[in-house]
mmCIF file of C-alpha atoms and ligand atoms in Angstrom:
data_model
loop_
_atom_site.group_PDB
_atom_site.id
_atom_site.type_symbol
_atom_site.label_atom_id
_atom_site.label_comp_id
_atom_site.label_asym_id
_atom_site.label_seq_id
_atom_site.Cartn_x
_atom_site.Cartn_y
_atom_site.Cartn_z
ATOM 1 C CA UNK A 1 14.534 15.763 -15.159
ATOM 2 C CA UNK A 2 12.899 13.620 -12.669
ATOM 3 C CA UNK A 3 10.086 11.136 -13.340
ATOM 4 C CA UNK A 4 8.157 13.086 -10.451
ATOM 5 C CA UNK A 5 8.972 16.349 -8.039
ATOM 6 C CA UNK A 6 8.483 13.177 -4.884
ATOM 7 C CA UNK A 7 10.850 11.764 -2.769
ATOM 8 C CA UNK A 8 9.503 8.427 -0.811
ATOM 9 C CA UNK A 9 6.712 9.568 1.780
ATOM 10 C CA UNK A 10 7.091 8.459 4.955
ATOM 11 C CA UNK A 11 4.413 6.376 6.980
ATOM 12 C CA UNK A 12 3.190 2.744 8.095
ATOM 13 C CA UNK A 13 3.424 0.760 4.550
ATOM 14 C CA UNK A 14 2.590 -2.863 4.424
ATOM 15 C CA UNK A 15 5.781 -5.036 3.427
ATOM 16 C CA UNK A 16 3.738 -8.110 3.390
ATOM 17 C CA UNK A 17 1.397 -10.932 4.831
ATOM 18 C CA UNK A 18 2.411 -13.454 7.920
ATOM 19 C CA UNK A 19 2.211 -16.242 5.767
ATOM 20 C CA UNK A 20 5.108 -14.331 3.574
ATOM 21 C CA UNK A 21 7.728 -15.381 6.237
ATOM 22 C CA UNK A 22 7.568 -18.271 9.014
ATOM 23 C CA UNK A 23 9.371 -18.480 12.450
ATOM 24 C CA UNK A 24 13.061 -19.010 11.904
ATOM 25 C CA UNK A 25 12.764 -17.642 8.286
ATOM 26 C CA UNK A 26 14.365 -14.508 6.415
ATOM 27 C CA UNK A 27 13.079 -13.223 3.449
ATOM 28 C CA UNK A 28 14.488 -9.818 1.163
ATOM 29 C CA UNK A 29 12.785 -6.912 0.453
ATOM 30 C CA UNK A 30 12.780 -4.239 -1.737
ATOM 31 C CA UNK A 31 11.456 -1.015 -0.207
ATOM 32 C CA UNK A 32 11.773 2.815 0.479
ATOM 33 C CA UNK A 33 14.773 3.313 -2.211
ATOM 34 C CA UNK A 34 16.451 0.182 -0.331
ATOM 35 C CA UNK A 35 17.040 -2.934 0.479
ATOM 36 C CA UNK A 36 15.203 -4.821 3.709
ATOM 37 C CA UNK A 37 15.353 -8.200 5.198
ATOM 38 C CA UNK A 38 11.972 -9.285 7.012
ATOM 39 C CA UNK A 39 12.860 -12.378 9.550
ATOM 40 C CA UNK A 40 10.293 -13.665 11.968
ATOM 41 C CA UNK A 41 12.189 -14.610 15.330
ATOM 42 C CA UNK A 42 11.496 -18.131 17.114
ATOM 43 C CA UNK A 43 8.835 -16.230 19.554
ATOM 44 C CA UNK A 44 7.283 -15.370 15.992
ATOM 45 C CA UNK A 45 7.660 -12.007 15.913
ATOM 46 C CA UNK A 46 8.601 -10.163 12.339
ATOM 47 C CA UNK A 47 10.955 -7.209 11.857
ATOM 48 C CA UNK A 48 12.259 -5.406 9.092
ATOM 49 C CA UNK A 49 15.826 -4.386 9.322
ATOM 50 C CA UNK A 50 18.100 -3.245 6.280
ATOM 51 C CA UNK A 51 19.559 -5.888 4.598
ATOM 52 C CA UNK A 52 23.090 -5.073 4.477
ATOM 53 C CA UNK A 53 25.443 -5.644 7.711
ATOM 54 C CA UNK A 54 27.520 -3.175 8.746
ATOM 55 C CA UNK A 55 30.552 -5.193 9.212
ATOM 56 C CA UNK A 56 30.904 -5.832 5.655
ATOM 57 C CA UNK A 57 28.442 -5.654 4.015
ATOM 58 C CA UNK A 58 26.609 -9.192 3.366
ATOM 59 C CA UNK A 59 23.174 -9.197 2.729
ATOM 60 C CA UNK A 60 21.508 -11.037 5.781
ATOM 61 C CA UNK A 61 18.420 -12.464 3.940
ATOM 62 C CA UNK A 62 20.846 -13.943 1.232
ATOM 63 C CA UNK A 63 22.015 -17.184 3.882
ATOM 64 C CA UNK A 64 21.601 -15.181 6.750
ATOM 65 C CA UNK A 65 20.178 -17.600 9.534
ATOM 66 C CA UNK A 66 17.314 -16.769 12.358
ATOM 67 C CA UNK A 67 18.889 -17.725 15.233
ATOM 68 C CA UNK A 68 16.115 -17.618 18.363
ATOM 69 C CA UNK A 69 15.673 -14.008 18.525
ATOM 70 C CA UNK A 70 18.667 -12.994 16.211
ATOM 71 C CA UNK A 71 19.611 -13.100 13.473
ATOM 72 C CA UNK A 72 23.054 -13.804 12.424
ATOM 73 C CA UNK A 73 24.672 -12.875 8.991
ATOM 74 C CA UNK A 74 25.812 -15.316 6.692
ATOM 75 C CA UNK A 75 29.770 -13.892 6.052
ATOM 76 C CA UNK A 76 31.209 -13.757 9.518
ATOM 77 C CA UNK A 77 28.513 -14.493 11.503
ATOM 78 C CA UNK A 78 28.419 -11.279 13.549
ATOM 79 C CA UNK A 79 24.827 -11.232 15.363
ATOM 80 C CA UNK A 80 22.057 -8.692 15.471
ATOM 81 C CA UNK A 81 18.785 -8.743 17.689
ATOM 82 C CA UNK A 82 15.629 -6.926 16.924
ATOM 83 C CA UNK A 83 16.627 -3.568 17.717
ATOM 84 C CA UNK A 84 19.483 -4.163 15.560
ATOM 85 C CA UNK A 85 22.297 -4.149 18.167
ATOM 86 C CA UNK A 86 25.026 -6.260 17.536
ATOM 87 C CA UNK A 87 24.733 -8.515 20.304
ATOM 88 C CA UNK A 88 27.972 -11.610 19.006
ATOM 89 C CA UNK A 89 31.120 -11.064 16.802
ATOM 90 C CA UNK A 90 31.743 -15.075 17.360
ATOM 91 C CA UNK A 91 35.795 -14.548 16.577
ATOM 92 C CA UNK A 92 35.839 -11.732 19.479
ATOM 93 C CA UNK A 93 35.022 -11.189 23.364
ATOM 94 C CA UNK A 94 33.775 -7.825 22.116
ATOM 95 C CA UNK A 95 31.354 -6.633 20.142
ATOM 96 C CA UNK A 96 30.348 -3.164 17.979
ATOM 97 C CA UNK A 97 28.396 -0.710 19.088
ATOM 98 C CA UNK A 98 28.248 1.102 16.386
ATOM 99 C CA UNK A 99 27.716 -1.793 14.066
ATOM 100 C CA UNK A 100 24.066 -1.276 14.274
ATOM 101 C CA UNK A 101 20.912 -2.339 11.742
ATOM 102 C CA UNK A 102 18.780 0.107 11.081
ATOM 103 C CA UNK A 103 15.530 -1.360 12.339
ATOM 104 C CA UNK A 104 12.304 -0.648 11.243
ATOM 105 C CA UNK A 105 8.679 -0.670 13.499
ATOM 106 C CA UNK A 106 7.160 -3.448 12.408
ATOM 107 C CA UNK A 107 4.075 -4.696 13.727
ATOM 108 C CA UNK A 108 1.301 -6.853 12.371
ATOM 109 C CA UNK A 109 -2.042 -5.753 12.308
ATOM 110 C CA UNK A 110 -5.262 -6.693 10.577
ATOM 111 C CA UNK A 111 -3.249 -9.758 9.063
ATOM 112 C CA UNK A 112 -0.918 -7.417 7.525
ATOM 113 C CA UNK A 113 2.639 -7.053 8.043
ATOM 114 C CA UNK A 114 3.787 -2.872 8.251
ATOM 115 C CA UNK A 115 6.715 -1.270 8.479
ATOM 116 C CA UNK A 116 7.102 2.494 9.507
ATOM 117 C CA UNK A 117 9.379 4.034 6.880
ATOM 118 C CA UNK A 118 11.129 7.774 7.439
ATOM 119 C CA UNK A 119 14.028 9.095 5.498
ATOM 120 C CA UNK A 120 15.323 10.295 8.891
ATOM 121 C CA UNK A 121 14.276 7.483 11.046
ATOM 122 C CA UNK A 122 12.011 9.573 12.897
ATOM 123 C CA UNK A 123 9.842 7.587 15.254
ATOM 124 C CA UNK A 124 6.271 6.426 14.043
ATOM 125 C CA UNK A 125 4.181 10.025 14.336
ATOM 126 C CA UNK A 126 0.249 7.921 14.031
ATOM 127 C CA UNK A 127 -1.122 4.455 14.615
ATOM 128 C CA UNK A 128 -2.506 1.838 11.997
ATOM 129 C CA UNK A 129 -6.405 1.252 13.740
ATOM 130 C CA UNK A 130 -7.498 -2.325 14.236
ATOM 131 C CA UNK A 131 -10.002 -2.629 11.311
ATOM 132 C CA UNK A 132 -13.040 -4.737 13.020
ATOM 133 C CA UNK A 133 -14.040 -6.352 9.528
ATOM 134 C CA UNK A 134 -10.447 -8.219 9.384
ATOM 135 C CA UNK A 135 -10.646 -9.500 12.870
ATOM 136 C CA UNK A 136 -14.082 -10.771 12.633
ATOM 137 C CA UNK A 137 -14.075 -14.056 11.290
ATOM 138 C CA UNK A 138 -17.790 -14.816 12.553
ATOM 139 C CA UNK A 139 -19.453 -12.470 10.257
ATOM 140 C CA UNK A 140 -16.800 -11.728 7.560
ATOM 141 C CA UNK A 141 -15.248 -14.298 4.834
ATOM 142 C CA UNK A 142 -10.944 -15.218 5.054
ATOM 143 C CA UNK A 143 -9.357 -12.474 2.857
ATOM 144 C CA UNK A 144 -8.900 -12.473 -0.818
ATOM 145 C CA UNK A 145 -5.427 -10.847 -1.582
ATOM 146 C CA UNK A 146 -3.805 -9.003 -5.335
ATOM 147 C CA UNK A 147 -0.767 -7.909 -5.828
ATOM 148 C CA UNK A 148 0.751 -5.509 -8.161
ATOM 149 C CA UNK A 149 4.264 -3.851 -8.767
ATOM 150 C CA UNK A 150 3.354 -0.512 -10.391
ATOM 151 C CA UNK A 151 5.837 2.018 -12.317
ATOM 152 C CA UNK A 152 4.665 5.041 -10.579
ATOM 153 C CA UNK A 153 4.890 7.182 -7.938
ATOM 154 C CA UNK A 154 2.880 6.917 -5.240
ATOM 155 C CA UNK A 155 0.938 10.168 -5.837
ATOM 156 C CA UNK A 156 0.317 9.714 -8.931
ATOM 157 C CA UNK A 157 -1.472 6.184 -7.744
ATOM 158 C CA UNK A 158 -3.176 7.771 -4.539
ATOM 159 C CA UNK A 159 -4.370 10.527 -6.600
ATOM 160 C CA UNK A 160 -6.828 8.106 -8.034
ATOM 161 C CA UNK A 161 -8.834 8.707 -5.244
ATOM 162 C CA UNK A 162 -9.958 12.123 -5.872
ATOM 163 C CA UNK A 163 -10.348 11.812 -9.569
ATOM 164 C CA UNK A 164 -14.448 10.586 -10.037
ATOM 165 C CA UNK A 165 -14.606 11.673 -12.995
ATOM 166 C CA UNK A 166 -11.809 8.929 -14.573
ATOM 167 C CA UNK A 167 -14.003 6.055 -13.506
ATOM 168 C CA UNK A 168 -16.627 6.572 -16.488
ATOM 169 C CA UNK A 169 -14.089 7.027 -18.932
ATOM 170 C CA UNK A 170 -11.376 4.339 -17.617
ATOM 171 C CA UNK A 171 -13.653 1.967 -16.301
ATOM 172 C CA UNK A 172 -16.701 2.284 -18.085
ATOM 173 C CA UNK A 173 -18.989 2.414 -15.087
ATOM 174 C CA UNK A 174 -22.295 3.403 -15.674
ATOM 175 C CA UNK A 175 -21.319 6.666 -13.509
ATOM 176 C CA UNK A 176 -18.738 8.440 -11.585
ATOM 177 C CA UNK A 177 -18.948 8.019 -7.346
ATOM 178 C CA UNK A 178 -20.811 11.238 -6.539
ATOM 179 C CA UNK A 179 -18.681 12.994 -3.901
ATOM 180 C CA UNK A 180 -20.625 13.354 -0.364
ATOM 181 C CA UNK A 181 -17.632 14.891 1.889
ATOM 182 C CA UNK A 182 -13.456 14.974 1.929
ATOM 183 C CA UNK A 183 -12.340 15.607 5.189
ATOM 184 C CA UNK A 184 -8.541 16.032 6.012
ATOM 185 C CA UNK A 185 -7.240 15.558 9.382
ATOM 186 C CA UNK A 186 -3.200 15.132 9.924
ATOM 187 C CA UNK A 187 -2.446 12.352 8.116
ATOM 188 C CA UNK A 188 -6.086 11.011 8.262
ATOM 189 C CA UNK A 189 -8.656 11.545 4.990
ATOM 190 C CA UNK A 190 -12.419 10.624 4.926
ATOM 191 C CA UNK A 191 -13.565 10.419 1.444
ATOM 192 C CA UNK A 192 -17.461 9.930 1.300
ATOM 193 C CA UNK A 193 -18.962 8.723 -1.671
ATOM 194 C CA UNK A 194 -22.316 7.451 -3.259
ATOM 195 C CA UNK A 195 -21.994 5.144 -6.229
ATOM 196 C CA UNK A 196 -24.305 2.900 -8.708
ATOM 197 C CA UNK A 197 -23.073 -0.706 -8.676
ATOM 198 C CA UNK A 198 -24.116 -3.176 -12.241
ATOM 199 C CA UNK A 199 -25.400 -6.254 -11.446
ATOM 200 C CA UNK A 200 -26.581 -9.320 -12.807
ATOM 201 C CA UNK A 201 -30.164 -7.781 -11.526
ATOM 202 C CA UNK A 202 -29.777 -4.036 -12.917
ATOM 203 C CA UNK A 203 -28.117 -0.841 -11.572
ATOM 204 C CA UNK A 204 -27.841 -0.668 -7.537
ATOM 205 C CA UNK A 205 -27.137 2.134 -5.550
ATOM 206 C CA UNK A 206 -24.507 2.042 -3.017
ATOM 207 C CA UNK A 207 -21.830 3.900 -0.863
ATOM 208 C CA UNK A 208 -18.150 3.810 -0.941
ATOM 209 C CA UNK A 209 -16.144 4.898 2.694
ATOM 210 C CA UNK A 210 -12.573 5.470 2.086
ATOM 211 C CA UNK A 211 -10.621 6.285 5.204
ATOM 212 C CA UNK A 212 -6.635 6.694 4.794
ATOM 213 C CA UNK A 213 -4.077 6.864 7.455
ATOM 214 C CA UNK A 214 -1.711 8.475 5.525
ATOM 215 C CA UNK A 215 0.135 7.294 3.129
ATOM 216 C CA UNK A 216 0.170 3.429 2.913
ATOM 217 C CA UNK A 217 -3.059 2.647 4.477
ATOM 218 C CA UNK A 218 -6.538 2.869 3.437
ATOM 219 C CA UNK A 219 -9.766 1.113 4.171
ATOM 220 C CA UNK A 220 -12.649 1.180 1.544
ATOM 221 C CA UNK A 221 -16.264 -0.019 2.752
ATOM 222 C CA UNK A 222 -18.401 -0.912 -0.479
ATOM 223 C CA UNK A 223 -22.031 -0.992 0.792
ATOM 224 C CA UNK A 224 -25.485 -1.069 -1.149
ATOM 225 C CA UNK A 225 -25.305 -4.710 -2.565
ATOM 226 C CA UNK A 226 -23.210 -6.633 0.284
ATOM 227 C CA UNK A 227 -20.508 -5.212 2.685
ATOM 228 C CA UNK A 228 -17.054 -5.648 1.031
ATOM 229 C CA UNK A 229 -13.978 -4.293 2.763
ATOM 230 C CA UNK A 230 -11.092 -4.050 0.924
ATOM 231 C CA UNK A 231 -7.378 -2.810 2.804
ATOM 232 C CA UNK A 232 -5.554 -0.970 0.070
ATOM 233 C CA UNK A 233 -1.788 -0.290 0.554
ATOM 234 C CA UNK A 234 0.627 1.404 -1.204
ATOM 235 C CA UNK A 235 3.955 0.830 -0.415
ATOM 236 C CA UNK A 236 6.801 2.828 -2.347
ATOM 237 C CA UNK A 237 10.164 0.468 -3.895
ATOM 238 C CA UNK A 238 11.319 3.947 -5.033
ATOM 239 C CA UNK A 239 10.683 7.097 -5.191
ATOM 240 C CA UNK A 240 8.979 6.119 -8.905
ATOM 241 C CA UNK A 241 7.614 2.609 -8.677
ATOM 242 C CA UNK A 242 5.125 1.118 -5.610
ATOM 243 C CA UNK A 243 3.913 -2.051 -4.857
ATOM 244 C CA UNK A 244 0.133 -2.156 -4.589
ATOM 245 C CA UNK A 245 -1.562 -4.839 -2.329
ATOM 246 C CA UNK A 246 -5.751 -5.253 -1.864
ATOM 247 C CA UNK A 247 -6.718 -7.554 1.029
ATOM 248 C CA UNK A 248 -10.753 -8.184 1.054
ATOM 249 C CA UNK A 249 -13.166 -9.549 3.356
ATOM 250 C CA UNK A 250 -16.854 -9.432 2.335
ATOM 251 C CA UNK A 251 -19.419 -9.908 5.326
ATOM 252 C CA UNK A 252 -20.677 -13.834 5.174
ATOM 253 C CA UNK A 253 -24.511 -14.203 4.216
ATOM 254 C CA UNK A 254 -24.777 -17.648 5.251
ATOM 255 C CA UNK A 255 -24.061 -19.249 2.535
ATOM 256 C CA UNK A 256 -20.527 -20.226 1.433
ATOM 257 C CA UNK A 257 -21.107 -21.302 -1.787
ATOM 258 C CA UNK A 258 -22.940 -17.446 -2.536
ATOM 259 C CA UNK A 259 -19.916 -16.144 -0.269
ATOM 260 C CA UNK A 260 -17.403 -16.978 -2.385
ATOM 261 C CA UNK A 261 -19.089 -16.159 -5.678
ATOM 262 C CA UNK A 262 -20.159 -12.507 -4.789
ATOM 263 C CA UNK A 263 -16.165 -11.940 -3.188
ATOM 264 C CA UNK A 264 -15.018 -13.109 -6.675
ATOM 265 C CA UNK A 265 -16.702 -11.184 -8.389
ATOM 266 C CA UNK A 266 -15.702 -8.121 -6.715
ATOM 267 C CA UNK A 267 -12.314 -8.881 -6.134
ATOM 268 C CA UNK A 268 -12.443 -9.048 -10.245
ATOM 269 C CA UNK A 269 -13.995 -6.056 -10.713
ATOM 270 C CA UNK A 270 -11.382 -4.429 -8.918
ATOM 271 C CA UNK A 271 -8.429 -6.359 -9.993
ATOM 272 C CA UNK A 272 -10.023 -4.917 -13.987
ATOM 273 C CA UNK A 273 -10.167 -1.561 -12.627
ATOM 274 C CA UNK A 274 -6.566 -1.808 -11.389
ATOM 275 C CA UNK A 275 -5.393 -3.633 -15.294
ATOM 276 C CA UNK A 276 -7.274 -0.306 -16.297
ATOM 277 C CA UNK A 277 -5.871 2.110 -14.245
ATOM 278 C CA UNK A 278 -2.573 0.879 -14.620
ATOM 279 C CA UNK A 279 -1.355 1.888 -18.074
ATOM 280 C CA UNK A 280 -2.445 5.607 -17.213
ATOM 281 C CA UNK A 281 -0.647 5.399 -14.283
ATOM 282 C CA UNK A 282 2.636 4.603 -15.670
ATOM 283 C CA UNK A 283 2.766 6.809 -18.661
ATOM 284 C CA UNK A 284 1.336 9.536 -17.281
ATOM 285 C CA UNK A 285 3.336 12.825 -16.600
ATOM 286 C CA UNK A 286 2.671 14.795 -13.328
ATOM 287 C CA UNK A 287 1.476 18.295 -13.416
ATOM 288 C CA UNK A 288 2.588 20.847 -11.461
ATOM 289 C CA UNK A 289 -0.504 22.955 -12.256
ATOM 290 C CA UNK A 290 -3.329 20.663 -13.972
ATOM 291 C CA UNK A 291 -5.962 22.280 -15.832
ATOM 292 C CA UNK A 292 -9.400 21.494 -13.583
ATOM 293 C CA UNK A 293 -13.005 21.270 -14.619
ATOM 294 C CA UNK A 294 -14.755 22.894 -11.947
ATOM 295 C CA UNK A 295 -16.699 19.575 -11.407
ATOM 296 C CA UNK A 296 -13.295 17.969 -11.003
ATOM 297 C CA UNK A 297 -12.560 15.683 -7.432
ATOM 298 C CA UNK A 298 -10.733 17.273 -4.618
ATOM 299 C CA UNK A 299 -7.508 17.440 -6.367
ATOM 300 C CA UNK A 300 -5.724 20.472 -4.213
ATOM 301 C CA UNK A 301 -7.368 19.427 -1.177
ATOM 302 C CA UNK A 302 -5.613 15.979 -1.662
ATOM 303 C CA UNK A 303 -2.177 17.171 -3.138
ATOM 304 C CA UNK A 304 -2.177 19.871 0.096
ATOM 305 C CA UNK A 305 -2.756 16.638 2.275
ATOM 306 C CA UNK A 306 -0.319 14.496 0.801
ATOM 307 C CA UNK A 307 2.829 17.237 0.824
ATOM 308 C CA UNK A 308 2.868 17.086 4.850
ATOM 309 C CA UNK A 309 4.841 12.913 3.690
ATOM 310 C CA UNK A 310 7.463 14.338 2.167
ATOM 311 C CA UNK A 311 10.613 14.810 4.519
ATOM 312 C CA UNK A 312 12.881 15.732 2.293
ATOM 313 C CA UNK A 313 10.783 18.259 0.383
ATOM 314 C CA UNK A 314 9.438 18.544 -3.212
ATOM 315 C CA UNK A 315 11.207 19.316 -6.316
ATOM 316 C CA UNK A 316 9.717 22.718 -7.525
ATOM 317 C CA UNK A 317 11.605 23.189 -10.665
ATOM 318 C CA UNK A 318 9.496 22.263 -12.917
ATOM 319 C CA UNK A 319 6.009 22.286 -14.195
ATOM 320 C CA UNK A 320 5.628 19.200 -16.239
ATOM 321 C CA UNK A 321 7.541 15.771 -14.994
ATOM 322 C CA UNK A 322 7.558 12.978 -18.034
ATOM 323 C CA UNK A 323 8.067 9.552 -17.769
ATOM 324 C CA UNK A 324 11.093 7.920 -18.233
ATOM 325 C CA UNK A 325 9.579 4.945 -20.456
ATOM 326 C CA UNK A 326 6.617 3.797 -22.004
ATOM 327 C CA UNK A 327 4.385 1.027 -20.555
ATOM 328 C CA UNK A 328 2.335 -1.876 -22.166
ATOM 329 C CA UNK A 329 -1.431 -2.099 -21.173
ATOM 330 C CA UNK A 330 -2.033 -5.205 -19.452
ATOM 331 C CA UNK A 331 -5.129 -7.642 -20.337
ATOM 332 C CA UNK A 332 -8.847 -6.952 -19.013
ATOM 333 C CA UNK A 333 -11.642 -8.953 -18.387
ATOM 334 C CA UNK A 334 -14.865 -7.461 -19.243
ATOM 335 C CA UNK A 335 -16.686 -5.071 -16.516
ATOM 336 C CA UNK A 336 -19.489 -5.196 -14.429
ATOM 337 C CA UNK A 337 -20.740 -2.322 -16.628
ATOM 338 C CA UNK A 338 -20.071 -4.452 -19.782
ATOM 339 C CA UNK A 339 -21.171 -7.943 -18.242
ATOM 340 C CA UNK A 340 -24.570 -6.795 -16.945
ATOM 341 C CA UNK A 341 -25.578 -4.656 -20.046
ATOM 342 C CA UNK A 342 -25.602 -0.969 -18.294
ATOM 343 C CA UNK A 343 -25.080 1.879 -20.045
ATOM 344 C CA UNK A 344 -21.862 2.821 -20.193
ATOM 345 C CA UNK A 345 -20.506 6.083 -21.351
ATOM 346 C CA UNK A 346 -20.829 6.323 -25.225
HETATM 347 S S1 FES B 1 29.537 -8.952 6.603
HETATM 348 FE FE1 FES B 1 28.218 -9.611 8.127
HETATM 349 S S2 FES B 1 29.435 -10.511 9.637
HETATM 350 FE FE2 FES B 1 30.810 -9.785 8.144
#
């Protein structure tokens, strides 16, 4: 029995952030079921290639060394360029053809670093949009970043998103987002939402916009209080485990002292609602059939959307797919609900 009927989607994912890896440098990753190496050439560009060289084997991030716009692996010293042809076997006045990395788009957007992922290396099939909050330094704070590694599948995580009714009862908030539209569009969803924010000065009413681009990208507008932006991505290390990274901006009101206390305190509310979520996420079994309230989110709508990822297909055989462990419950801080004295559920 599987941990989940999923194989890894395929999409843009982020691997990282520019500052992760500077020109000349070579870092591993662990991604997609396998094993990466992210180098950024001497022109500074970044590319994600698989780690392992197909001479014999060594990985290139372990000692392999940028070399202008190569890089060159740390056993024999057989060189690769960005499209992962083997452009130097320094012992030989040949080289291999067929001794090729597989290379993966990269590009760097938004202040993210993304790498298209397909089981079949099928070419990217959407773009990742320029987000005009993250390239707006003028009106919107630097980021704030998180980072989590997650046991989970990445359905089980993204799933989140059309569940309301699990923020009153996992996070305490003083009430669910009330659901204003779901729109699905290829690998696009529009998710529009109304929502009561606790603060120090009582219950305010807001909006939450959350637009995904399939997969591994989605951008979530808070409004009502002060504009917040946060760039959530997913990004699978198996089929069963994902690596979750927030990136916030929050729009600049003038005042960086008041800047910097209103982004922490969101950035904390999330980061609790992620501790939260997180223990449900990794025990949790997936159900083939769940049984819905009819005032439940947009679960089929979602789970119809997210099948189109899957490449190599869904498992169908059974109806109930356990966990293969059980997780410890990280630590939370107190809420926003619990801070500011709102009602939670009782
Ligand atoms: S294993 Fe890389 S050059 Fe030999």
């Amino acid at each position: 029995m599987t941990r989940s009927p999923f194989p890894v989607p395929f999409g843009w994912f982020q691997v990282g952030w520019p500052g992760d890896v500077a020109p000349g440098e070579a870092k591993p990753l662990r991604f997609f079921g396998g094993h990466q190496v992210l180098w950024r050439d001497e022109d500074g560009v970044a590319h994600v290639q698989d780690a392992f060289c197909p001479h014999l084997g060594a990985h290139l991030a372990h000692g392999g060394k940028v070399v202008k716009c190569e890089i060159a692996c740390p056993f024999h010293g057989w060189r690769f360029d960005g499209e992962g042809t083997n452009t130097l076997i320094p012992y030989s006045g040949r080289t291999n053809a067929k001794g090729r990395l597989r290379t993966f788009p990269t590009i760097e957007r938004n202040g993210l670093i993304m790498a298209w992922y397909h089981p079949f290396g099928d070419e990217p099939k959407w773009e990742v949009p320029e987000v005009a909050e993250f390239n707006d330094p003028e009106h919107f704070t630097a980021v704030q970043t998180r980072h989590y590694t997650i046991e989970a599948p990445w359905q089980d995580l993204a799933e989140n998103g059309a569940d309301s009714a699990q923020f009153r009862f996992v996070h305490n908030t003083e009430q669910g987002p009330e659901l204003r539209g779901y729109d699905v569009d290829g690998p696009r969803t529009s998710m529009r939402s109304l929502q009561k924010f606790p603060t120090p000065r009582g219950v305010v009413d807001g909006t939450i916009d959350a637009d995904s681009w399939g997969p591994g990208f989605s951008v979530i507008h808070f409004g009502g209080i002060v504009d917040t932006v946060l760039m959530g991505c997913n990004t699978p290390v198996s089929a069963n485990s994902c690596e979750m990274r927030f990136t916030f901006t929050v729009r600049k009101l003038g005042d960086d002292a008041l800047d910097s206390t209103v982004g922490d305190a969101f950035v904390n509310e999330v980061h609790n609602q992620v501790i939260q979520d997180t223990p449900i996420w990794e025990n949790k079994a997936y159900l083939a059939r769940p049984a819905l309230a009819d005032t439940d989110g947009p679960f089929t709508k979602f789970r119809k959307w997210a099948s189109q990822f899957y490449a190599e297909g869904i498992d169908t055989s059974a109806e109930v797919y356990e966990p293969d462990g059980s997780y410890p419950a990280g630590e939370v801080g107190p809420t926003a609900s619990q801070k500011y004295g709102s009602a939670p559920i009782a």
